[in-house]
Short mmCIF file of C-alpha atoms in Angstrom, two decimals:
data_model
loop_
_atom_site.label_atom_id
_atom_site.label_comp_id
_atom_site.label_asym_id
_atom_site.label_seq_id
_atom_site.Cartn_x
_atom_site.Cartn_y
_atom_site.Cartn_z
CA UNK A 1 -49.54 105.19 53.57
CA UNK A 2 -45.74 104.47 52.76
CA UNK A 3 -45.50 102.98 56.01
CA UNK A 4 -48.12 100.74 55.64
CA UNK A 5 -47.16 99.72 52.23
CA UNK A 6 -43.59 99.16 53.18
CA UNK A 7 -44.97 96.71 56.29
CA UNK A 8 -47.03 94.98 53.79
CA UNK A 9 -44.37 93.97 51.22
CA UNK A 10 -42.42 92.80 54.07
CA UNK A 11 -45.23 90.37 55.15
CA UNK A 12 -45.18 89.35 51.60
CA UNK A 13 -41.78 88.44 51.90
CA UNK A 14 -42.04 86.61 54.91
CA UNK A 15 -44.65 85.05 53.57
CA UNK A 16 -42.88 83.50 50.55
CA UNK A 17 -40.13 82.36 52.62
CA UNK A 18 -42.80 80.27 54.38
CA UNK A 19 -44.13 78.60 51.40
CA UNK A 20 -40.66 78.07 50.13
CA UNK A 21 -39.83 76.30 53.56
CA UNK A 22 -43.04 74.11 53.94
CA UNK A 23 -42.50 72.83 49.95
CA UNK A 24 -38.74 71.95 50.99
CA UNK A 25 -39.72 70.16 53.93
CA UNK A 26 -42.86 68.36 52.69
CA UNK A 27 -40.35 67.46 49.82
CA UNK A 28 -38.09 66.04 51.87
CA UNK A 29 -40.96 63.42 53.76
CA UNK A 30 -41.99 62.32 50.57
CA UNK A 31 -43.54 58.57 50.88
CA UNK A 32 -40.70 55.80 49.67
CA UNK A 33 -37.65 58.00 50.86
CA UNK A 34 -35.44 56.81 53.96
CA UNK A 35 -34.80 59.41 56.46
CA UNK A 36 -30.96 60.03 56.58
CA UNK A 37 -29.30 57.92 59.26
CA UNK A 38 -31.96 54.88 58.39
CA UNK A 39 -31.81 50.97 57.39
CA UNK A 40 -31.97 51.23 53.50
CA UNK A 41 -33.85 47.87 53.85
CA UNK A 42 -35.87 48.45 57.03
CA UNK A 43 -37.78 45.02 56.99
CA UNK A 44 -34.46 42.97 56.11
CA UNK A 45 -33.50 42.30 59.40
CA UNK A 46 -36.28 40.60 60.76
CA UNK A 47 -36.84 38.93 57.59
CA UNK A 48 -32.90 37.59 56.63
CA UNK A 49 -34.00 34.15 57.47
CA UNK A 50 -36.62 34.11 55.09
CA UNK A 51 -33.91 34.63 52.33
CA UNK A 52 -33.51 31.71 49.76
CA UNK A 53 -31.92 33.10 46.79
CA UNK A 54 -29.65 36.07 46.44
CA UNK A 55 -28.89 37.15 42.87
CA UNK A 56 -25.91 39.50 41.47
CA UNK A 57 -25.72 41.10 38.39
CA UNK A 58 -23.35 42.91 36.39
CA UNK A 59 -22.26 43.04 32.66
CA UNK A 60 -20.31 39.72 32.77
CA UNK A 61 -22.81 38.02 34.22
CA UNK A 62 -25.76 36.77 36.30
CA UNK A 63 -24.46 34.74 39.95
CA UNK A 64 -27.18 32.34 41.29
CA UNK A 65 -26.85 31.48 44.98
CA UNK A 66 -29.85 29.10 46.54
CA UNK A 67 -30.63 27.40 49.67
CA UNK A 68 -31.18 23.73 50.03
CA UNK A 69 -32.01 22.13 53.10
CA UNK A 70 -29.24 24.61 55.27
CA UNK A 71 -26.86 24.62 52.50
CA UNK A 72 -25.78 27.51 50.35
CA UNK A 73 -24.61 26.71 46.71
CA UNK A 74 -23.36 28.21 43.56
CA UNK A 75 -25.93 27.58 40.82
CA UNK A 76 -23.02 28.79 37.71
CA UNK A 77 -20.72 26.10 39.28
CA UNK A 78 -22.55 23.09 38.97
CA UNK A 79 -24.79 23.88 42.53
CA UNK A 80 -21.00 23.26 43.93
CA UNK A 81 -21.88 24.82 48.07
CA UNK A 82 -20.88 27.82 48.63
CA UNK A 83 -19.11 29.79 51.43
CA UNK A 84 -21.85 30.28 54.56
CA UNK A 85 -18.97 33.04 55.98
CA UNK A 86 -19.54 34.95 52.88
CA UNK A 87 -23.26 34.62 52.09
CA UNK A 88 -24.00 35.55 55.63
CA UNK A 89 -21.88 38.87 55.32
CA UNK A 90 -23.42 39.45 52.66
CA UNK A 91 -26.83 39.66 53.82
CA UNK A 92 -25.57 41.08 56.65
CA UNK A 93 -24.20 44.35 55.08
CA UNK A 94 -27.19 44.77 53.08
CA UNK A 95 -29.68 45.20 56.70
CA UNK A 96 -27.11 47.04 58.37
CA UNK A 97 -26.86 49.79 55.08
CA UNK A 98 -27.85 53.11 56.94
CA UNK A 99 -28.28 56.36 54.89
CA UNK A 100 -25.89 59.57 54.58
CA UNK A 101 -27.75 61.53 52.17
CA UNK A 102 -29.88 61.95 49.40
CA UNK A 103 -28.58 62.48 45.69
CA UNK A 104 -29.97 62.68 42.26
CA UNK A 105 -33.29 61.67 41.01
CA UNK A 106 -32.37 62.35 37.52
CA UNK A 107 -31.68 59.37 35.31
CA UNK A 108 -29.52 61.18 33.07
CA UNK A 109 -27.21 61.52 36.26
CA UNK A 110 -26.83 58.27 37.32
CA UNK A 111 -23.84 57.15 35.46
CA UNK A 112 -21.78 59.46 37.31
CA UNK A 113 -22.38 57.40 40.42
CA UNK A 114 -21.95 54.35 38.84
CA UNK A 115 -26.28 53.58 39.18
CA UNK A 116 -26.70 52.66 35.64
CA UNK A 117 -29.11 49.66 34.95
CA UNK A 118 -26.97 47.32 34.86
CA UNK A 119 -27.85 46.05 30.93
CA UNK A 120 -27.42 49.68 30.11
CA UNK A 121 -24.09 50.32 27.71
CA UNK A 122 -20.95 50.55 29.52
CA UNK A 123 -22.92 50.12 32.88
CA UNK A 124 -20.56 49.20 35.83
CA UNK A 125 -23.04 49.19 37.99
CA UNK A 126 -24.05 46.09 40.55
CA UNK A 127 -28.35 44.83 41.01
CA UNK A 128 -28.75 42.36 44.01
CA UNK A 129 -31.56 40.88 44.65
CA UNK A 130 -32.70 38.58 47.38
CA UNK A 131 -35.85 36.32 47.29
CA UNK A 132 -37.99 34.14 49.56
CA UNK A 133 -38.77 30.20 48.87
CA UNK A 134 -42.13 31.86 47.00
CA UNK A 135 -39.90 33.77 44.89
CA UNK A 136 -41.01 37.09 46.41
CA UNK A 137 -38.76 40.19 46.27
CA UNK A 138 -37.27 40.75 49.67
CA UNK A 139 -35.12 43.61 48.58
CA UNK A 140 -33.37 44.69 45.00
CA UNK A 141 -31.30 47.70 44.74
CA UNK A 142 -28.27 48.47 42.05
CA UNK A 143 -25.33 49.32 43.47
CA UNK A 144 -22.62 51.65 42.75
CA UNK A 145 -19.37 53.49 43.20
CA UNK A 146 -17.95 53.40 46.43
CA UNK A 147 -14.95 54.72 48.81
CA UNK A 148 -13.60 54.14 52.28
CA UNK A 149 -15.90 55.75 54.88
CA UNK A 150 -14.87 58.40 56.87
CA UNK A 151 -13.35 57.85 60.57
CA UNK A 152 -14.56 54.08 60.41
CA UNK A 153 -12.15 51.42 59.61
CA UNK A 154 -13.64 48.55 57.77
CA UNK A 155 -16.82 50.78 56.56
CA UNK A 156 -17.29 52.09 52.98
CA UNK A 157 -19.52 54.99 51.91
CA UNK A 158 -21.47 53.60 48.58
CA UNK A 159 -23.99 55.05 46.26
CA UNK A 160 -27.46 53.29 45.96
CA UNK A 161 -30.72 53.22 43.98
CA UNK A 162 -33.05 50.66 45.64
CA UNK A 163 -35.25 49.01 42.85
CA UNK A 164 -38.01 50.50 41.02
CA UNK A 165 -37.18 54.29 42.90
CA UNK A 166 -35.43 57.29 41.06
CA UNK A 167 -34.18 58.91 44.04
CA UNK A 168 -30.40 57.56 45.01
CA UNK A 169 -28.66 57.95 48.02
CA UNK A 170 -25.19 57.90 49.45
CA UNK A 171 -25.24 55.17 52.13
CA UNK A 172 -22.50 53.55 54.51
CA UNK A 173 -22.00 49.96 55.79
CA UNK A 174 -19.76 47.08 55.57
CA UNK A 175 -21.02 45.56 52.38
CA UNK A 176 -19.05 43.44 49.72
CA UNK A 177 -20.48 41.78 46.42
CA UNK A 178 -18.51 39.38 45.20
CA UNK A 179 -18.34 39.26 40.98
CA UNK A 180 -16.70 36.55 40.41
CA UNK A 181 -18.59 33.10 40.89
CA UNK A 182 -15.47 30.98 42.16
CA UNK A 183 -14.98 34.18 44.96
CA UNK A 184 -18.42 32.19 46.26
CA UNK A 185 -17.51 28.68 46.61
CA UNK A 186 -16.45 27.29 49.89
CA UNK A 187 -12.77 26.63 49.38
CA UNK A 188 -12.03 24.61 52.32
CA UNK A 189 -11.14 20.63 51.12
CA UNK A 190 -8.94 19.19 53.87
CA UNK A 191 -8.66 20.53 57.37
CA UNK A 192 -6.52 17.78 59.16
CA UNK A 193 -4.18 18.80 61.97
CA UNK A 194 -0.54 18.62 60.54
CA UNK A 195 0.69 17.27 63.81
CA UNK A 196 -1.65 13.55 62.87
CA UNK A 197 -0.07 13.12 59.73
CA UNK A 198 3.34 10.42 60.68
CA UNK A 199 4.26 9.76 56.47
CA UNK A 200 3.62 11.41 53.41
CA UNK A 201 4.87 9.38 49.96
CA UNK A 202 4.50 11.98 46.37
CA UNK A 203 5.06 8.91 43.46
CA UNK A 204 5.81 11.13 40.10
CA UNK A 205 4.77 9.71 36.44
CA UNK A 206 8.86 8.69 36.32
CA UNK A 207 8.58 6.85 39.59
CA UNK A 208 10.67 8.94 41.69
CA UNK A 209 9.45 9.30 45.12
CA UNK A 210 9.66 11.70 47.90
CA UNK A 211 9.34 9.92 51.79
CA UNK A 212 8.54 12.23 54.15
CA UNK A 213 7.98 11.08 57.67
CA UNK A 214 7.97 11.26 61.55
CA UNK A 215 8.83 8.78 64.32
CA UNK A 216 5.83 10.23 67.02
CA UNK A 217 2.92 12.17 67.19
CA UNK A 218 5.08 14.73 69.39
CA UNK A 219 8.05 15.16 66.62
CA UNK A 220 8.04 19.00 65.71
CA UNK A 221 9.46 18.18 62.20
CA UNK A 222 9.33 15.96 59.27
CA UNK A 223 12.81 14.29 57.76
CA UNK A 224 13.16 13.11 54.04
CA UNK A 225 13.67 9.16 54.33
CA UNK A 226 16.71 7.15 52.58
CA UNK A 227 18.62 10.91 52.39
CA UNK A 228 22.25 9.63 51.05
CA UNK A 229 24.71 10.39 53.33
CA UNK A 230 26.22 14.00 53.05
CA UNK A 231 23.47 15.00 51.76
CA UNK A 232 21.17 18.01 53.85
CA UNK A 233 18.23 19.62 53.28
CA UNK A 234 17.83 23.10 52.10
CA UNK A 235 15.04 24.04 54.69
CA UNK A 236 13.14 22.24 57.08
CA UNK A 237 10.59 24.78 56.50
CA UNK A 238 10.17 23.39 52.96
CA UNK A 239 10.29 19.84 53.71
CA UNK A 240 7.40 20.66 56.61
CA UNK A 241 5.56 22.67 54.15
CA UNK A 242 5.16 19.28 51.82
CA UNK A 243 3.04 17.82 54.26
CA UNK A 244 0.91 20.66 55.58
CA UNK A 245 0.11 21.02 51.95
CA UNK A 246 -2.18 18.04 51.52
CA UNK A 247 -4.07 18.53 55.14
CA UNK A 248 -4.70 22.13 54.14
CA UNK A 249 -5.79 22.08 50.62
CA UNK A 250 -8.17 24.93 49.11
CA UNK A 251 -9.30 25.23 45.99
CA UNK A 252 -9.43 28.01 43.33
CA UNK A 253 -11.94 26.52 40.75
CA UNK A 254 -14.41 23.37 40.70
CA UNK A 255 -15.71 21.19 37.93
CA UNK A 256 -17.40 17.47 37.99
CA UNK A 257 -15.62 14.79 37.71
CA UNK A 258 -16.30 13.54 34.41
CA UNK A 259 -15.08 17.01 32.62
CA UNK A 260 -11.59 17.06 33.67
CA UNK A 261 -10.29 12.37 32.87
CA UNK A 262 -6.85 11.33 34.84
CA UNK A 263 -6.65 7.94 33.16
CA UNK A 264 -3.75 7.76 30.82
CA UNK A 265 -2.08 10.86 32.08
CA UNK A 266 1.25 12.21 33.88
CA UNK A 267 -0.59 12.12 37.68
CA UNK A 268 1.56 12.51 40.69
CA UNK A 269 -0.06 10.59 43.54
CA UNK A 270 0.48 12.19 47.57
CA UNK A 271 -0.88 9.34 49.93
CA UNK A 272 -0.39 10.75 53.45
CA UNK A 273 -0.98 8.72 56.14
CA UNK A 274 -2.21 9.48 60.30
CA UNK A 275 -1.25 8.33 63.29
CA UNK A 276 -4.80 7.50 64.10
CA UNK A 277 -5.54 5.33 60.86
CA UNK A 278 -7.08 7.89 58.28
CA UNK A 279 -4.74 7.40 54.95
CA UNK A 280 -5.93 9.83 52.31
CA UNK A 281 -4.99 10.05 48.54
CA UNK A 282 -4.11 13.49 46.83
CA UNK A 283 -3.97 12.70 43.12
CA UNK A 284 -2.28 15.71 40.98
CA UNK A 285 -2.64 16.38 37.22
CA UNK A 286 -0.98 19.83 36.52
CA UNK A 287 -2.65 20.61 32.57
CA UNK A 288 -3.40 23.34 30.35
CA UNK A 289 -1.03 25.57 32.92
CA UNK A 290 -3.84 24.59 35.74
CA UNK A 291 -3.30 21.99 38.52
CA UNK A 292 -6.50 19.35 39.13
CA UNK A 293 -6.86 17.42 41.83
CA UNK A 294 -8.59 14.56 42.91
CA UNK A 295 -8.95 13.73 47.04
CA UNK A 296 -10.22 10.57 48.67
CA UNK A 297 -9.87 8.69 52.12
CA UNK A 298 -9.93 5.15 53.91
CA UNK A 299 -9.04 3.84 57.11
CA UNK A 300 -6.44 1.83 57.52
CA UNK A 301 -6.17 0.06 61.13
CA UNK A 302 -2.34 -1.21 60.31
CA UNK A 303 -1.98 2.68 60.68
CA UNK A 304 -2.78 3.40 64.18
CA UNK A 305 0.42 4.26 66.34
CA UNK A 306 0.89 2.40 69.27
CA UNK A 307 2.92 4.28 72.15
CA UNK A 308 6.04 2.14 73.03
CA UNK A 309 5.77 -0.07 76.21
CA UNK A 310 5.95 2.32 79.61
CA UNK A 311 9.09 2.24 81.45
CA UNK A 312 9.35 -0.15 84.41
CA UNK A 313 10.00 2.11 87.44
CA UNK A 314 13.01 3.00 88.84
CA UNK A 315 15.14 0.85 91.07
CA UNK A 316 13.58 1.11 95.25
CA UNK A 317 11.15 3.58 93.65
CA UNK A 318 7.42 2.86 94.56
CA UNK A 319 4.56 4.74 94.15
CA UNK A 320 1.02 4.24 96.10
CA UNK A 321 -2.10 4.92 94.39
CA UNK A 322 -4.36 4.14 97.19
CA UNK A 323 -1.91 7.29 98.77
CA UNK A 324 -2.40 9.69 96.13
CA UNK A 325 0.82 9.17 95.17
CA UNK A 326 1.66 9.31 91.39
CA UNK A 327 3.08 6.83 89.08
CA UNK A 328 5.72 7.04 86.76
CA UNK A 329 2.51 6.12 84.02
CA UNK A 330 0.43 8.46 85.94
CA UNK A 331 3.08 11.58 85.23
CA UNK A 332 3.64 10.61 81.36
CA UNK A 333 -0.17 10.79 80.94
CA UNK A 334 -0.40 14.05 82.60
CA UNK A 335 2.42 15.30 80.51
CA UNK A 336 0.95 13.90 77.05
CA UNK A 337 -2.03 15.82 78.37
CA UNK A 338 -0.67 18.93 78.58
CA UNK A 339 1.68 19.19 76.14
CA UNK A 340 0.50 21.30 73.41
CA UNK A 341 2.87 19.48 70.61
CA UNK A 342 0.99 16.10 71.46
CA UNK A 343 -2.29 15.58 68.69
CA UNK A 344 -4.97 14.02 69.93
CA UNK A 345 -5.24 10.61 68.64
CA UNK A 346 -8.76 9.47 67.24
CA UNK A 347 -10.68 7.09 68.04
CA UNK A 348 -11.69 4.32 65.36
CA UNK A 349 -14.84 5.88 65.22
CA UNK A 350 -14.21 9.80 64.82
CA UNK A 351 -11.93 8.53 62.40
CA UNK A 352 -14.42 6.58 60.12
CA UNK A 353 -16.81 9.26 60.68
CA UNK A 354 -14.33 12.14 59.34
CA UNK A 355 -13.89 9.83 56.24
CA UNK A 356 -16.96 9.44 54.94
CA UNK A 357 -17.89 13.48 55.60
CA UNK A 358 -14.70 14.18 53.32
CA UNK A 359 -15.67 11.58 50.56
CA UNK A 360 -18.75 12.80 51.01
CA UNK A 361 -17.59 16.11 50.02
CA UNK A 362 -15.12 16.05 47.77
CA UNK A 363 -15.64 12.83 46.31
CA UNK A 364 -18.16 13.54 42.81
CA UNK A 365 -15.26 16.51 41.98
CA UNK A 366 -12.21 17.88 40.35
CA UNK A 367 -10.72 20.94 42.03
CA UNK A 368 -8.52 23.18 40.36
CA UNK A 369 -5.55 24.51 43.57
CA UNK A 370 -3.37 27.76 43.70
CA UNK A 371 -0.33 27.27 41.88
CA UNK A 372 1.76 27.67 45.59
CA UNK A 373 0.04 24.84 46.92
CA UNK A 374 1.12 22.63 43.41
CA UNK A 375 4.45 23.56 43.37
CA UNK A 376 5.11 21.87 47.06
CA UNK A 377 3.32 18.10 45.82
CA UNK A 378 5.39 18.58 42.55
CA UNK A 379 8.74 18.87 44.46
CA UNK A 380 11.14 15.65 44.23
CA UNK A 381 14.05 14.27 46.77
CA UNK A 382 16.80 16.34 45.25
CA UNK A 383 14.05 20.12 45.06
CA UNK A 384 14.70 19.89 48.62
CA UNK A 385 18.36 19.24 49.31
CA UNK A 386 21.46 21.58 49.47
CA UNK A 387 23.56 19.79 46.83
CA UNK A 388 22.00 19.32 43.44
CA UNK A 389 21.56 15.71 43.27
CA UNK A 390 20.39 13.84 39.81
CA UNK A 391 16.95 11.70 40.40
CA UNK A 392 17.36 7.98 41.18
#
């Protein structure tokens, strides 16, 4: 009878563990709960396309980015465009999110992970939300604290409550949300090869002007016209910089024209000019310890460099085409070819055509630049020579 009794309770026993097993496991495939190593947003891949809006919240603020007709823009900066690069990561790291493992379901623990609503005191938290052009929800989630993943460069391990769902989970992509509107706005203004550019003249509110200039397209460096004699420059690397200032410019800030007047104020005017015609205007207003500027084109025809007249050949030296033998024309146009200092000169037409895409762009606005990129237009003759000279 003890026997049997003691064979019994251990049955029992078993029999508990079972129960206690099968309510863990049908726990864990609970309906609405991602398997660990899953997409957070299963249906996001196939359905990134179909994304219009994407929304980011925090306690500062609400960022609006829309599509229009292929383009991306900012909706708190004026519907300025934004950044495709960055949208597209964006959207990216959100379908590639895969789950580590799940965490609380407990509201009153969510601060620790930094899953606060967002409008919730003290919150820190992220929300993100991405729409379709019929303003459907194609995923929403608040997001959270986060740390370098383990073993994988460029990964991060974040925390994650996917909207309308207690249960949060520790997740791991290569996801970034940008919280600042201006980190949205495609900062690219000019993007002109250096090598084009044959004269640069900065006029300052006093009239002083800075000449900066090259004989040929295949001149490495720029020299600083009507330089008294004994006089050097400091660096070439400074004097080079001037000029790779205004066919690189990026902005930090936008605003419409009509916010930020330049009539009637102390504006130092850049006009560089190309060797294939393209003269373009940099106007600089540096106020309120911000620098504005203004950017517009033209072509100018009186512009276009004309290579000087070819050599005549040498003296009993012939060459004979017909005998696949070159000319002295024929081996300076293979060597312009391949020399990797020569630009390529536009034509008329590529020329007019990158005009009116940059006026296009830039022409309704007022960009505010990084301070580095002031500082090189606001430099004067003597800024760049060894001996201190006194301004003309």
């Amino acid at each position: 009878m003890t026997k049997m009794l003691k064979t019994l309770s251990a049955l029992a026993v078993i029999a508990a563990v079972l129960v206690i097993v099968a309510v863990f496991v049908v726990k864990q495939q609970e309906p609405g709960d991602p398997m660990t190593g899953q997409p957070v947003f299963p249906e996001l891949k196939t359905a990134i396309n179909d994304v219009t809006e994407l929304s980011v919240d925090t306690q500062s603020g609400t960022i609006t980015l829309h599509r229009q007709e292929d383009i991306w823009r900012v909706k708190e900066k004026y519907d300025y465009p934004a950044d495709l690069g960055t949208v597209r990561e964006t959207l990216i790291g959100l379908a590639e999110l895969t789950t580590l493992e799940p965490k609380t379901r407990k509201p009153e623990l969510y601060e620790k992970l930094g899953l606060q609503d967002v409008e919730a005191e003290g919150s820190l938290s992220t929300g993100i939300t991405l729409k379709d052009a019929t303003d459907n929800t194609v995923a929403a989630a608040v997001i959270g604290n986060d740390r370098p993943a383990k073993g994988k460069s460029g990964y991060k391990e974040l925390f994650i409550r996917k909207a309308g769902d207690p249960q949060t989970w520790l997740v791991e992509g290569r996801l970034t949300i940008e919280k600042n509107p201006g980190k949205w706005l495609d900062k690219e203004l000019t993007q002109i090869e250096t090598k084009r550019v044959r004269r640069l003249v900065v006029t300052h509110p006093d009239k002083t002007r800075l000449v900066v200039e090259k004989a040929k397209p295949t001149d490495l460096n720029y020299h600083v016209a009507n330089l008294p004699d004994g006089l050097e420059i400091e660096s070439q690397f400074t004097v080079n910089n001037v000029v790779s200032t205004v066919t690189s410019l990026s902005l930090d800030d936008v605003k419409p024209q009509n916010e930020v007047p330049f009539e009637d104020q102390p504006v130092r005017t850049a006009v560089f000019e190309t060797f294939d015609g393209l003269q373009g205007t940099v106007q600089l207003l540096p106020k309120d310890e911000k620098n504005y500027v203004t950017i517009s084109a033209v072509f100018n025809a009186g512009l276009v460099w004309k290579p000087e007249p070819e050599r005549e050949a040498e003296p009993g030296k012939k060459s004979d085409p017909q005998a696949g033998e070159p000319s002295d024309v024929d081996v300076q146009d293979k060597e312009a070819d391949t020399n990797p200092d020569q630009p390529r000169i536009k034509s008329e037409a590529e020329v007019k055509a990158e005009i009116e895409a940059l006026n296009q762009r830039v022409g309704d606005w007022v960009y505010i630049i990084p301070k580095f990129r002031a500082d090189a237009l606001l430099k004067k003759p003597q800024d760049l020579l060894k001996t201190s000279v006194s301004a003309p």
